[in-house]
Coordinates of C-alpha atoms and ligand atoms in Angstrom, one line a residue:
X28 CA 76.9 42.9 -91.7
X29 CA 79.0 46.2 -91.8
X30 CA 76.4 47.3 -88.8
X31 CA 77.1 44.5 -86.9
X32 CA 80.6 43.9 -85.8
X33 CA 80.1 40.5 -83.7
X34 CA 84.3 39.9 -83.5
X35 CA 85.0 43.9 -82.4
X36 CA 81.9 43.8 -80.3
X37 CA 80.6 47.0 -81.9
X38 CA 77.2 48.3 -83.2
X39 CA 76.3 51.3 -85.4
X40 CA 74.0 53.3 -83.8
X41 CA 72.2 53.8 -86.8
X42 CA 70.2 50.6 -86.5
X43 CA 68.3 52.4 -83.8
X44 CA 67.2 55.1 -85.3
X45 CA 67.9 54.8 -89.3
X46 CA 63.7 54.3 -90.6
X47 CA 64.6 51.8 -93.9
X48 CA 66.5 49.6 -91.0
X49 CA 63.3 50.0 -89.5
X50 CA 61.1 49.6 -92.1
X51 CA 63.0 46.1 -93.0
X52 CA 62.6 44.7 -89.7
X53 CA 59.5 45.0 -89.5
X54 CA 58.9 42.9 -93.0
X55 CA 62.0 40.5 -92.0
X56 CA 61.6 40.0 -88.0
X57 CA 58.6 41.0 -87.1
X58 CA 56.4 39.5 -90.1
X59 CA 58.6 36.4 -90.0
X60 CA 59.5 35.0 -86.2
X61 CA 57.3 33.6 -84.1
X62 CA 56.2 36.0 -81.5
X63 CA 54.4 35.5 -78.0
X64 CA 50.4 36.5 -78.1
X65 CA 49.1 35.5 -74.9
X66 CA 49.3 33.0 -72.3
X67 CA 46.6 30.5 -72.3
X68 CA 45.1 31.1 -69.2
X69 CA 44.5 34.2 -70.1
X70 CA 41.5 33.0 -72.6
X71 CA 40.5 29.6 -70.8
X72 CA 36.7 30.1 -71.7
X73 CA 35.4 30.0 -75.6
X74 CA 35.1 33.9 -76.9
X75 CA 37.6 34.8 -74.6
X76 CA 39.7 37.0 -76.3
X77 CA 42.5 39.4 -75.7
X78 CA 44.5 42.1 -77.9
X79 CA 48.1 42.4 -78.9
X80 CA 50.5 43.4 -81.3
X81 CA 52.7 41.6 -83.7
X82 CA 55.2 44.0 -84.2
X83 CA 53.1 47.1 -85.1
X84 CA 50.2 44.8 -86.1
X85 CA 46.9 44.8 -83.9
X86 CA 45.9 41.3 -83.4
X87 CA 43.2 39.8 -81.4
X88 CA 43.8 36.2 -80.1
X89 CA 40.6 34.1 -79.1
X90 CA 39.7 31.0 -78.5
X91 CA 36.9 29.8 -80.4
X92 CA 33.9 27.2 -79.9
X93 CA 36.3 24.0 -80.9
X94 CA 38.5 25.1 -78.4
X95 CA 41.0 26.0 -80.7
X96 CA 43.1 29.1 -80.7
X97 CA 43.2 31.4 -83.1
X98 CA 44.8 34.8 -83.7
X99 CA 43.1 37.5 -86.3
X100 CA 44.4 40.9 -87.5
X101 CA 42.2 44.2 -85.9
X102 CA 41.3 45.6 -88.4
X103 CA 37.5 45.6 -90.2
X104 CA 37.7 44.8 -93.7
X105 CA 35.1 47.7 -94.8
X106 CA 37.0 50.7 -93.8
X107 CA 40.2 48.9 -91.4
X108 CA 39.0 50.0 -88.3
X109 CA 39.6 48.3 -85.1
X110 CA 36.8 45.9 -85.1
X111 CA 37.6 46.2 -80.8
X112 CA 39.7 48.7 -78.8
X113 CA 39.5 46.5 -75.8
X114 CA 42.4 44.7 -73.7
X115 CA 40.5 41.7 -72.9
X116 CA 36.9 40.5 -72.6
X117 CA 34.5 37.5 -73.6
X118 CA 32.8 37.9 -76.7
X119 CA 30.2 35.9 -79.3
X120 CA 30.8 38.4 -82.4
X121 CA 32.8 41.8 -82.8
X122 CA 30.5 44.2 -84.6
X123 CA 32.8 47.4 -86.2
X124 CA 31.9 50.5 -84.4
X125 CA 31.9 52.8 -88.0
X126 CA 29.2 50.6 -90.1
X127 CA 28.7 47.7 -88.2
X128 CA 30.1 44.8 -90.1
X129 CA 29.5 42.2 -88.0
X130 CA 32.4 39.0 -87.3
X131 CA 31.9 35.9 -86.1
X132 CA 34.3 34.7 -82.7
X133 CA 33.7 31.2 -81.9
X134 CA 33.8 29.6 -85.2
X135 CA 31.2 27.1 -84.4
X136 CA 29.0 27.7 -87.6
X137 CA 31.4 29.4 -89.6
X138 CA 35.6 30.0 -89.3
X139 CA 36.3 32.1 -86.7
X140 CA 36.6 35.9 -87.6
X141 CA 33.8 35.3 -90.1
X142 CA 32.3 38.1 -92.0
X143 CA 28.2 36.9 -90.4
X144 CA 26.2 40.0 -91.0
X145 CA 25.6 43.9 -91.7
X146 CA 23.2 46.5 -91.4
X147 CA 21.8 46.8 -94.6
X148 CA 23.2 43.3 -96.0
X149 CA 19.8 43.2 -98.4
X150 CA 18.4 46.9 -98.8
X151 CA 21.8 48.4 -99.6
X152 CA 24.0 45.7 -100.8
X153 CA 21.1 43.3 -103.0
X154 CA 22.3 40.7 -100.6
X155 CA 24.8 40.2 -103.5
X156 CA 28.0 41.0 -101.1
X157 CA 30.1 37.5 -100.4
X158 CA 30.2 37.5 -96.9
X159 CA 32.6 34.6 -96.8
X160 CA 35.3 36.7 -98.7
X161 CA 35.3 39.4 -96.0
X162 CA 36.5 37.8 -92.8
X163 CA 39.2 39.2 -90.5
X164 CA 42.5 38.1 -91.6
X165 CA 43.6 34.9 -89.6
X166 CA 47.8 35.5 -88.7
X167 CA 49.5 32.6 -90.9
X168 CA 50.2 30.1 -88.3
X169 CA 49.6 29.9 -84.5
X170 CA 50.7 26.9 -81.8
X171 CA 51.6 26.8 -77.9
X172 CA 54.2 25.7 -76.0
X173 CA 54.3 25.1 -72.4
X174 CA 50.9 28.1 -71.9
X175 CA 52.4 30.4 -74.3
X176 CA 50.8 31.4 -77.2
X177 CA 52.8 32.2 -80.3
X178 CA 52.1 33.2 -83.5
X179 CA 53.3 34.1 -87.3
X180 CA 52.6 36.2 -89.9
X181 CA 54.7 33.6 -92.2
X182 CA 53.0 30.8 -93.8
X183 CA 56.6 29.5 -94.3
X184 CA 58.7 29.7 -90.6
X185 CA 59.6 26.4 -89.3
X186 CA 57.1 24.5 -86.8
X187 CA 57.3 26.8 -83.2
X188 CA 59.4 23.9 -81.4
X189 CA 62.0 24.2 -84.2
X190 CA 62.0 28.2 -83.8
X191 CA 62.4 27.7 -80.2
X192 CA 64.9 25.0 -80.3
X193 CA 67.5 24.4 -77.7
X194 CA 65.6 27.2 -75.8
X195 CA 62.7 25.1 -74.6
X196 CA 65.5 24.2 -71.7
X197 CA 65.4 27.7 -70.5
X198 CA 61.5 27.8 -71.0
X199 CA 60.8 25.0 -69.0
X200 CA 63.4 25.9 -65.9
X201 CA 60.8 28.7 -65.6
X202 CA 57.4 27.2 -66.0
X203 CA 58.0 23.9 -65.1
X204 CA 58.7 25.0 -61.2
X205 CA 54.9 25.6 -60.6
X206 CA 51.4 25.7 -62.0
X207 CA 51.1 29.1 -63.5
X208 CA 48.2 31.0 -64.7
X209 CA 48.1 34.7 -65.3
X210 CA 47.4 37.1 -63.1
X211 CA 43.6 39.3 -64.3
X212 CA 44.2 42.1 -66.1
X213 CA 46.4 43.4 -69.0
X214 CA 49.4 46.5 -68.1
X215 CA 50.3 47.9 -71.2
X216 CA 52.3 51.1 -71.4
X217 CA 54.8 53.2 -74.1
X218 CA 58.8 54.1 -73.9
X219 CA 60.0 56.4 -76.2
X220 CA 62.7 54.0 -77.5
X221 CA 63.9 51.7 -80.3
X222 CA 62.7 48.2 -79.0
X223 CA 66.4 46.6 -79.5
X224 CA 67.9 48.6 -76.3
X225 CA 65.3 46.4 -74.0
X226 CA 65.8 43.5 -76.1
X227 CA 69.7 43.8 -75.2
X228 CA 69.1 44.4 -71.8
X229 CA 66.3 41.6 -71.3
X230 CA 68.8 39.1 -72.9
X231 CA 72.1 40.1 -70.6
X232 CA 72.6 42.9 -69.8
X233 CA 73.7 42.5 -65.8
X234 CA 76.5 45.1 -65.5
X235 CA 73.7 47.8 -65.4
X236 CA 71.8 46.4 -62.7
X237 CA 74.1 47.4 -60.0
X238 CA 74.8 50.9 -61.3
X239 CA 71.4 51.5 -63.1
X240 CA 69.3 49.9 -60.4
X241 CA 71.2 51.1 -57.2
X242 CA 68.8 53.1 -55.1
X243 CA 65.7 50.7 -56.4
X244 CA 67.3 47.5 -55.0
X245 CA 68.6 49.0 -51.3
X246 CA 65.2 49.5 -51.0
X247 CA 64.2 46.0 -52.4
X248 CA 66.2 44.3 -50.2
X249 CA 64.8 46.0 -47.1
X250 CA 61.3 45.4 -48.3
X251 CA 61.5 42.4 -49.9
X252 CA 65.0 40.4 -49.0
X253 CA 66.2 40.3 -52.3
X254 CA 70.1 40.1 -52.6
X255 CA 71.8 43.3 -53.5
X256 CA 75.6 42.4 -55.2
X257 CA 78.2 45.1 -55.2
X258 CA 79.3 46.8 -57.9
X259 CA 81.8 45.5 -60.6
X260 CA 81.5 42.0 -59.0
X261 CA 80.9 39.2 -61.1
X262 CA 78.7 37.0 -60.3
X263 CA 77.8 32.9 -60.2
X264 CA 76.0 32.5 -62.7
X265 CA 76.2 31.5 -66.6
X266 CA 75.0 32.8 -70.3
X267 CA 73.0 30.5 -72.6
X268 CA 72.8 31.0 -76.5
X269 CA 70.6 29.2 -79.0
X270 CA 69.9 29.2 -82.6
X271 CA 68.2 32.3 -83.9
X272 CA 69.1 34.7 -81.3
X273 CA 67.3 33.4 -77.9
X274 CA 69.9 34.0 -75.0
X275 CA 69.4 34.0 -71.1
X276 CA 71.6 34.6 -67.9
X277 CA 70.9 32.0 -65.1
X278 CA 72.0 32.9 -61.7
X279 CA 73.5 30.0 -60.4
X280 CA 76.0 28.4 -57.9
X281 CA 76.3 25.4 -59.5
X282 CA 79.2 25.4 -62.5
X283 CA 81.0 27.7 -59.8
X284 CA 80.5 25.3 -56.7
X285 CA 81.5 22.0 -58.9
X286 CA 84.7 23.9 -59.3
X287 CA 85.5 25.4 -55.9
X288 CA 83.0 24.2 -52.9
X289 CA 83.4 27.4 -50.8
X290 CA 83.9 30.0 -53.1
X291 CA 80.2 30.9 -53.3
X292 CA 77.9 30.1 -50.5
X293 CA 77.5 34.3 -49.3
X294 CA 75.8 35.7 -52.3
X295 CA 72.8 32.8 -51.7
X296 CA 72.5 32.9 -48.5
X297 CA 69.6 35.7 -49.1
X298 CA 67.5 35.3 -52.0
X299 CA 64.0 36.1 -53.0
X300 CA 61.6 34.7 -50.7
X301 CA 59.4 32.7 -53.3
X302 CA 62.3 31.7 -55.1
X303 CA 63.5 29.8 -51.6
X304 CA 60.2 27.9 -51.6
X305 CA 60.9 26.5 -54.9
X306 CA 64.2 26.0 -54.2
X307 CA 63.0 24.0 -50.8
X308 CA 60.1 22.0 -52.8
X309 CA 61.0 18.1 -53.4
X310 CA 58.7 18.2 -56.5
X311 CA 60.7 21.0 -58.0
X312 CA 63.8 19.4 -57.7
X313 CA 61.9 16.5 -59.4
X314 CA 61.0 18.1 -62.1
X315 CA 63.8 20.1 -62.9
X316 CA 66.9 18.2 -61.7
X317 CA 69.9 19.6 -59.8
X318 CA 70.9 22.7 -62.0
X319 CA 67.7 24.1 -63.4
X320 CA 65.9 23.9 -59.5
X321 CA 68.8 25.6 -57.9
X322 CA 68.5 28.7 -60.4
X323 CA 67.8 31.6 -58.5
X324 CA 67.4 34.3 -60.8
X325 CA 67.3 35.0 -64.5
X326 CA 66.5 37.0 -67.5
X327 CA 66.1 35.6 -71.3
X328 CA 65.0 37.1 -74.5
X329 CA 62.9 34.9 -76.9
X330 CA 64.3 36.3 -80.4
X331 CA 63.2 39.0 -81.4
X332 CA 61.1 40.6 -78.2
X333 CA 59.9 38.2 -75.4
X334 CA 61.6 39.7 -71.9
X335 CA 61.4 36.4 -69.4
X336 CA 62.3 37.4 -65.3
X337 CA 60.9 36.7 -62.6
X338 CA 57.1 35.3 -63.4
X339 CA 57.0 38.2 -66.1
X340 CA 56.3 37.8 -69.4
X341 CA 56.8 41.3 -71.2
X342 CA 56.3 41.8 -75.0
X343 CA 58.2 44.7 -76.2
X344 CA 56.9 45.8 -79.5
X345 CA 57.8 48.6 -81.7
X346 CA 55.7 51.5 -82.8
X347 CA 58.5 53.1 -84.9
X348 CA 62.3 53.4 -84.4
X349 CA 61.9 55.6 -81.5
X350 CA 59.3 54.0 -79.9
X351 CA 58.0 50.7 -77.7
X352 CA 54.6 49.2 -76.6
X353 CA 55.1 46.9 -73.9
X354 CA 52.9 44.4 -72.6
X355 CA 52.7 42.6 -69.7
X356 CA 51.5 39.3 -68.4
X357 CA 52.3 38.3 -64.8
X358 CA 52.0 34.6 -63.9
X359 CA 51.7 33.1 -60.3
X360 CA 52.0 29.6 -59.4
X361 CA 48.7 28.0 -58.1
X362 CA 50.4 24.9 -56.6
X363 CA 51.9 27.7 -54.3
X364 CA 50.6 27.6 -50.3
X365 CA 48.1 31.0 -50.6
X366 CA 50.4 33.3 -48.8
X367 CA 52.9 33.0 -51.6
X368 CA 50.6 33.4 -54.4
X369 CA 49.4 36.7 -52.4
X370 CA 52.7 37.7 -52.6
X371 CA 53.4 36.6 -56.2
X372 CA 50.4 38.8 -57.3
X373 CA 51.1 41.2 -55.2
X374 CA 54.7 42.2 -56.4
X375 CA 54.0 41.1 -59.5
X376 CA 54.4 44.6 -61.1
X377 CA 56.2 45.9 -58.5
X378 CA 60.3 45.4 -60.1
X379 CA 58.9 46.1 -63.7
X380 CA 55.5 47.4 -65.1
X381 CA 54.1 50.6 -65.8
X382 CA 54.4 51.0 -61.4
X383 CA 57.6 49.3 -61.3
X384 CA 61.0 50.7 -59.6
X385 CA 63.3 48.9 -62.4
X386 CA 61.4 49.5 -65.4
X387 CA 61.4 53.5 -64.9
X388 CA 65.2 53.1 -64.6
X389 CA 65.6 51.3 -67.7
X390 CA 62.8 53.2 -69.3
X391 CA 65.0 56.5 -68.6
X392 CA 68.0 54.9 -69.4
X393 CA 66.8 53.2 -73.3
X394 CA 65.0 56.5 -74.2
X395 CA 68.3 58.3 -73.3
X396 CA 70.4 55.7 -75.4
X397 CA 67.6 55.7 -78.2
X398 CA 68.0 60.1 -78.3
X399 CA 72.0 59.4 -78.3
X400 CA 71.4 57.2 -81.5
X401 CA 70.7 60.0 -83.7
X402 CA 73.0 61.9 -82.8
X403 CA 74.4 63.7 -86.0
X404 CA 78.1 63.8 -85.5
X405 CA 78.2 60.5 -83.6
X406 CA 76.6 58.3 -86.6
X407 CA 80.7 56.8 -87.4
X408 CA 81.1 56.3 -83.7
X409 CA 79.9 52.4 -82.8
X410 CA 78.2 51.3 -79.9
X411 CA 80.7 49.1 -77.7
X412 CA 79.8 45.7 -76.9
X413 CA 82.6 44.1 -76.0
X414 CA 82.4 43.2 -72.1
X415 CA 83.9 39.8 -72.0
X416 CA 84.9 39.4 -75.9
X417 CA 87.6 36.7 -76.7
X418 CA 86.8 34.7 -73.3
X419 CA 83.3 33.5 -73.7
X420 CA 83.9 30.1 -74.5
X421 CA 80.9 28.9 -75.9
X422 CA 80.3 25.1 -74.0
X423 CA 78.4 22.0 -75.4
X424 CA 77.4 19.4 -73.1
X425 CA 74.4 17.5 -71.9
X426 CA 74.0 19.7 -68.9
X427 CA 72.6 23.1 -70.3
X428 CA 72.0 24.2 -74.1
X429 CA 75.0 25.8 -75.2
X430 CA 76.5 28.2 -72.7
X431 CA 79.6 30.1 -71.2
X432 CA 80.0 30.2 -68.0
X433 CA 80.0 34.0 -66.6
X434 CA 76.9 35.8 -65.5
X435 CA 77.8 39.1 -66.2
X436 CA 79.4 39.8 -69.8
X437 CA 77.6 41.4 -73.6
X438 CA 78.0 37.7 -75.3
X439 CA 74.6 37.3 -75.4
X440 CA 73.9 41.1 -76.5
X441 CA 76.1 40.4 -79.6
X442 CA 74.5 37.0 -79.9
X443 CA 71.3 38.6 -80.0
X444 CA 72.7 41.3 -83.0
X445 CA 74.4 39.0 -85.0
X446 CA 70.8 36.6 -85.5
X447 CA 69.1 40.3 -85.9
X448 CA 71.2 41.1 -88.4
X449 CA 71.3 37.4 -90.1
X450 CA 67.4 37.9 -90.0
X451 CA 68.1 41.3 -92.0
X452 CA 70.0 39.8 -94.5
X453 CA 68.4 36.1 -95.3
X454 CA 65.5 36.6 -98.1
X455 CA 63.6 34.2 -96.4
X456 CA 63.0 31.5 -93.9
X457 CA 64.8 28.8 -96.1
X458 CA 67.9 30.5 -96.6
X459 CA 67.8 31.2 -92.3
X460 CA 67.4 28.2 -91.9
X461 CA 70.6 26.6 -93.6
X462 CA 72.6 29.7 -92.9
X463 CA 72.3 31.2 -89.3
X464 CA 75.0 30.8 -86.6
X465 CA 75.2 28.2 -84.3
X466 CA 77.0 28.9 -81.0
X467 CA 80.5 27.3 -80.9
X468 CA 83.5 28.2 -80.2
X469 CA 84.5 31.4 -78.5
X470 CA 82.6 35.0 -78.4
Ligands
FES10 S1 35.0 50.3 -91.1 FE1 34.2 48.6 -90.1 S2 32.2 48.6 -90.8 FE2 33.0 50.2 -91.9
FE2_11 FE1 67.2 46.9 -65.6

């Protein structure tokens, strides 16, 4: 792990630009985790389909006659074309736009992705071409949990719940406040950097807010009466860490009020307006008990590239070192009175998105970082990550998977690098399995 310094808190900047680094992540994280296709809402209807990527891998996700889910690689088996270059739609069949191979969606005669037909099937091929050898390729293993579709390309990686683990806590505080579905249509756009920089900031990164996101949230809070902290203040709140790199940051009163009962009232006194309704709603409070119902902001990273805030749920996949693909899918909740789903929907892409104030502050801000990575005469001088190290000390209770309790710190970054790099290393899922870290002690 000489990239990966997890006790110094520093990280080579090579492993943001260096292409074998690349090249192996793709084979050993991104064609072995489990990563987020869709949610389901998004394809309630058989033949509904959308497209993704699996790291660099086009994949269309469907759901077929049986109702069952399926994800399939884009990519004809005649020639590899994209068998569809649309986002979304409904369809019975994909027919190849070069020499129109034909595939079956819904499975309902036939697996889906079939190979059902082409032109000249008998006057150029002697109808002796085995149609049922030439289907799309089906990705290795697909499942849901809680709406969210998942999928892997490795016959091999443990069941989805195992994968996600202790971090079905921080899955459910989100979803389980409301009735989500997602919002039409699909906002996809590109950065021009490596996809780890957003993965370290969607997982904790909160010092930059204040600095990075200054002028964006004076006029947020106008607009919107979202809470603006000052600078270099930390804040209530606390850092979770799971098995294979998942990690959040959960603004919260709660650990900080147990210990001092008028320490923290001012900082929640404003907060997001649909956040208060949940906060207010009986049912939540059901639902989610004490702690989780009482969260009033958060972001989390589902190892390797799943970015949870807000009702967001943003795929950042890479298309090279130097370069992302995002993807998008807003939620809003439809046990909400109307006016707040309007406004969920509404704002939805406001704070992040291709339209969004915070993500062209981030976006300017990774690219930079991603341009200073390969940097010639800077390749011995490490990244430093090392906000908080030595105090983080890692709790274990019934309360909360395991977590420390500070809001703003880089323990989760480094948590995040070290089950990167432990990814790197292990040969396979087995050898993960018995030999990745599990947070104790203190970062
Ligand atoms: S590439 Fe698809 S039909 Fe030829
Ligand atoms: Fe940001």
């Amino acid at each position: 792990m000489i990239d990966v310094d997890v006790e110094r808190g520093l990280i080579a900047r090579r492993i943001f630009s260096d292409p074998e680094i690349y090249a192996t992540e793709l084979d050993r994280i991104f064609g072995r985790s489990w990563l987020f296709l869709a949610h389901e809402t998004q394809i309630p209807a058989a033949g509904d389909y959308v497209t993704c990527r699996m790291g660099e891998t086009p994949v269309i996700v469907t759901r077929d006659a049986s109702d069952r889910i399926r994800a399939l690689i884009n990519s004809c088996r005649h020639r590899g074309n994209a068998v569809t270059r649309n986002d979304a739609g409904n369809a019975r069949t994909f027919t190849c736009p070069y020499h129109g191979w034909c595939y079956d969606l819904q499975g309902k005669r036939v697996e889906s992705g079939a190979l059902v037909g082409l032109p000249g099937l008998k006057s150029y091929y002697d109808d002796t071409l085995a149609l049922e050898s030439w289907g799309l390729v089906p990705v290795a293993q697909v499942a849901t949990y809680h709406g969210l579709i998942f999928g892997t390309f490795d016959p091999k990686a443990p069941p989805l719940e195992e994968f996600l683990g202790d971090f079905r806590w921080f899955i459910d505080m989100v979803l389980d406040r409301g009735d989500f579905a997602a919002v039409p249509g699909v906002a996809r756009w590109r950065m021009k950097c490596n996809w780890k920089f957003a993965a370290d900031n969607a997982i904790g990164d909160n010092s930059h807010a204040q600095v990075a996101h200054r002028s964006a949230f004076i006029a947020m809070e106008r607009k919107l009466g979202a809470h603006r902290a000052t600078v270099g203040v930390q804040e209530p709140g606390f850092t979770i860490l799971t098995d294979y790199g998942h990690g959040a940051n959960c603004k919260s009163a709660y650990f900080a009020e147990r210990a001092d009962p008028t320490a923290v009232r001012k900082p929640f006194t404003r907060i997001d307006p649909v956040f208060e309704k949940w906060r207010e709603n009986d049912a939540v409070l059901d639902v989610l008990g004490p702690l989780r119902s009482q969260i009033v902001r958060y972001n989390g990273n589902v190892f390797p590239n799943l970015f949870m805030i807000d009702q967001l749920l943003m795929m950042r996949n890479p298309l090279g070192p130097g370069e992302t693909e995002i993807r998008a899918v807003a939620l809003y909740d439809r046990s909400a009175a109307p006016e707040i789903q309007t406004l969920q929907k509404r704002r939805a892409f406001q704070k992040f998105g291709p339209s969004g104030l915070l993500e062209q502050e981030d976006g300017e801000n990774w690219d930079q970082a991603t341009a200073g990575s390969r940097i010639r005469e800077l390749q011995d001088a490490a990244l430093n990550y090392e906000m908080g190290i030595g105090t983080g000390r890692i709790i274990r209770d019934e309360l909360t998977p395991p977590r420390i309790e500070t809001m703003i710190n880089e323990h989760a970054q480094l948590w995040f690098y070290q089950a990167w790099a432990e990814a790197l290393e292990a040969a396979d899922w087995s050898t993960l399995r018995e030999r990745h870290a599990q947070p104790a002690g203190t970062m």
